[in-house]
Amino acid sequence: MKIRRTIKEDILELALLYKQFWNEDSSIELMEMKFIELQKNSNYILLSALEENHLIGSVLGIICEELYGECKPFLLIEDLIVDHKYRRKGIGKALMTEIEKLALKNDCYQILLITHNDRKDAIAFYESLGFNPDTHKGFKKTLNDK
């Protein structure tokens, strides 16, 4: 298994991974346009996990700036996904380990993420990586609901 920065050629397989989780199609054209836009912003880190040149996992990290204290940035994790055929094989842990290294390299002082309350497997996974669900409470408000 290899982890590297995502490239445009990964987008089609990434759309298929997202469909596994959300059970809805993504516009490849829109994804490619957004990907090109995100590549221009160094605060966006999109990683791909590959096995035999096939995308089997991905994670998006966004470096956010802070205005208080020492004004150090933090990393927000979004869209960690592993192909259902490759789960429980260390892919998610490898992606999270790599993105944590990049967070440290960018002087981030913490990593934040949210997951649905009913995703007990995901909660246990994040706890195994040292994330503490008891220190903060996250909230979500959906705008312009479909």
Coordinates of C-alpha atoms in Angstrom, one line a residue:
M1 CA 0.0 0.0 0.0
K2 CA 1.2 3.5 -0.9
I3 CA 0.1 6.8 0.4
R4 CA 0.6 10.0 -1.7
R5 CA -0.9 13.3 -2.5
T6 CA -4.0 12.9 -4.6
I7 CA -3.7 13.6 -8.3
K8 CA -6.4 14.5 -10.8
E9 CA -6.3 11.0 -12.2
D10 CA -7.6 9.7 -8.8
I11 CA -10.9 11.7 -9.1
L12 CA -13.0 9.0 -10.8
E13 CA -12.1 6.3 -8.3
L14 CA -12.5 8.9 -5.5
A15 CA -16.1 9.5 -6.7
L16 CA -16.7 5.8 -6.5
L17 CA -15.4 5.6 -2.9
Y18 CA -17.6 8.5 -1.9
K19 CA -20.6 6.7 -3.5
Q20 CA -19.9 3.7 -1.2
F21 CA -20.3 5.9 1.8
W22 CA -23.0 8.4 0.8
N23 CA -24.8 6.3 -1.7
E24 CA -25.1 9.1 -4.2
D25 CA -23.3 10.0 -7.4
S26 CA -20.8 12.9 -7.6
S27 CA -20.3 15.0 -10.7
I28 CA -16.8 14.1 -12.0
E29 CA -16.6 17.4 -13.9
L30 CA -17.4 19.4 -10.7
M31 CA -15.0 17.3 -8.7
E32 CA -12.2 17.8 -11.2
M33 CA -12.8 21.6 -11.2
K34 CA -12.9 21.8 -7.4
F35 CA -9.8 19.6 -7.2
I36 CA -7.8 22.0 -9.4
E37 CA -9.0 24.9 -7.3
L38 CA -7.9 23.1 -4.0
Q39 CA -4.5 22.2 -5.4
K40 CA -3.7 25.9 -5.6
N41 CA -4.4 26.4 -1.9
S42 CA -1.6 24.8 0.2
N43 CA -4.0 24.7 3.2
Y44 CA -5.8 21.8 1.6
I45 CA -4.2 18.4 1.9
L46 CA -5.8 15.5 0.1
L47 CA -4.2 12.1 0.4
S48 CA -4.8 8.9 -1.5
A49 CA -4.1 5.4 -0.4
L50 CA -3.4 3.0 -3.3
E51 CA -3.0 -0.7 -3.7
E52 CA -1.8 -1.9 -7.1
N53 CA -2.5 1.6 -8.5
H54 CA -6.1 1.5 -7.4
L55 CA -7.5 4.1 -5.0
I56 CA -8.6 2.3 -1.8
G57 CA -8.7 5.2 0.7
S58 CA -8.6 9.0 1.0
V59 CA -8.6 11.8 3.5
L60 CA -8.9 15.5 3.3
G61 CA -7.2 17.9 5.8
I62 CA -7.7 21.6 5.9
I63 CA -5.2 23.8 7.8
C64 CA -7.1 26.6 9.6
E65 CA -5.5 29.6 11.0
E66 CA -6.0 30.7 14.6
L67 CA -6.1 34.3 16.0
Y68 CA -5.6 33.8 19.7
G69 CA -2.8 32.7 21.9
E70 CA 0.3 31.8 19.9
C71 CA -1.8 32.0 16.7
K72 CA -0.8 28.4 15.7
P73 CA -2.9 26.7 13.0
F74 CA -5.0 23.5 13.5
L75 CA -6.0 20.8 11.1
L76 CA -9.6 19.9 10.3
I77 CA -10.2 16.4 9.0
E78 CA -12.9 15.7 6.5
D79 CA -14.0 12.8 4.3
L80 CA -11.8 9.9 5.6
I81 CA -12.9 7.0 3.6
V82 CA -11.6 3.5 3.0
D83 CA -13.0 1.1 0.4
H84 CA -15.3 -1.4 2.2
K85 CA -13.2 -4.3 0.8
Y86 CA -10.0 -2.9 2.5
R87 CA -11.4 -1.9 5.9
R88 CA -9.7 -3.2 9.1
K89 CA -6.4 -3.6 7.3
G90 CA -4.7 -0.4 8.6
I91 CA -5.5 1.8 5.6
G92 CA -7.4 4.4 7.7
K93 CA -4.7 4.4 10.4
A94 CA -2.0 4.9 7.7
L95 CA -3.9 7.8 6.1
M96 CA -4.4 9.4 9.5
T97 CA -0.8 8.9 10.5
E98 CA 0.4 10.5 7.3
I99 CA -1.9 13.5 7.6
E100 CA -0.9 14.0 11.3
K101 CA 2.8 14.1 10.1
L102 CA 1.8 16.8 7.6
A103 CA -0.1 18.7 10.4
L104 CA 3.0 18.7 12.6
K105 CA 5.2 19.8 9.6
N106 CA 2.8 22.7 9.2
D107 CA 3.1 23.6 12.9
C108 CA -0.6 22.6 13.7
Y109 CA -1.2 22.3 17.4
Q110 CA -4.3 20.1 17.2
I111 CA -6.5 18.1 14.9
L112 CA -10.3 18.3 14.9
L113 CA -12.9 16.1 13.3
I114 CA -16.5 15.1 13.6
T115 CA -18.4 11.9 12.9
H116 CA -22.0 10.9 13.3
N117 CA -23.1 9.8 16.8
D118 CA -24.3 6.4 15.5
R119 CA -21.0 5.5 13.8
K120 CA -19.7 3.4 16.7
D121 CA -17.0 1.8 14.6
A122 CA -15.7 5.2 13.5
I123 CA -15.8 6.5 17.0
A124 CA -13.8 3.5 18.3
F125 CA -11.3 4.0 15.5
Y126 CA -10.7 7.7 16.3
E127 CA -10.4 6.9 20.0
S128 CA -7.8 4.3 19.1
L129 CA -5.8 7.0 17.4
G130 CA -5.9 9.2 20.5
F131 CA -8.9 11.4 19.7
N132 CA -10.9 12.2 22.8
P133 CA -14.7 12.5 22.3
D134 CA -15.2 13.7 25.9
T135 CA -13.3 17.0 25.8
H136 CA -15.5 18.9 23.2
K137 CA -19.0 18.7 21.7
G138 CA -19.3 19.2 18.0
F139 CA -22.3 20.7 16.2
K140 CA -23.5 20.7 12.6
K141 CA -26.0 22.9 10.8
T142 CA -27.0 22.0 7.3
L143 CA -27.6 25.0 5.1
N144 CA -29.7 24.9 1.9
D145 CA -30.9 21.4 2.5
K146 CA -31.5 19.4 -0.7

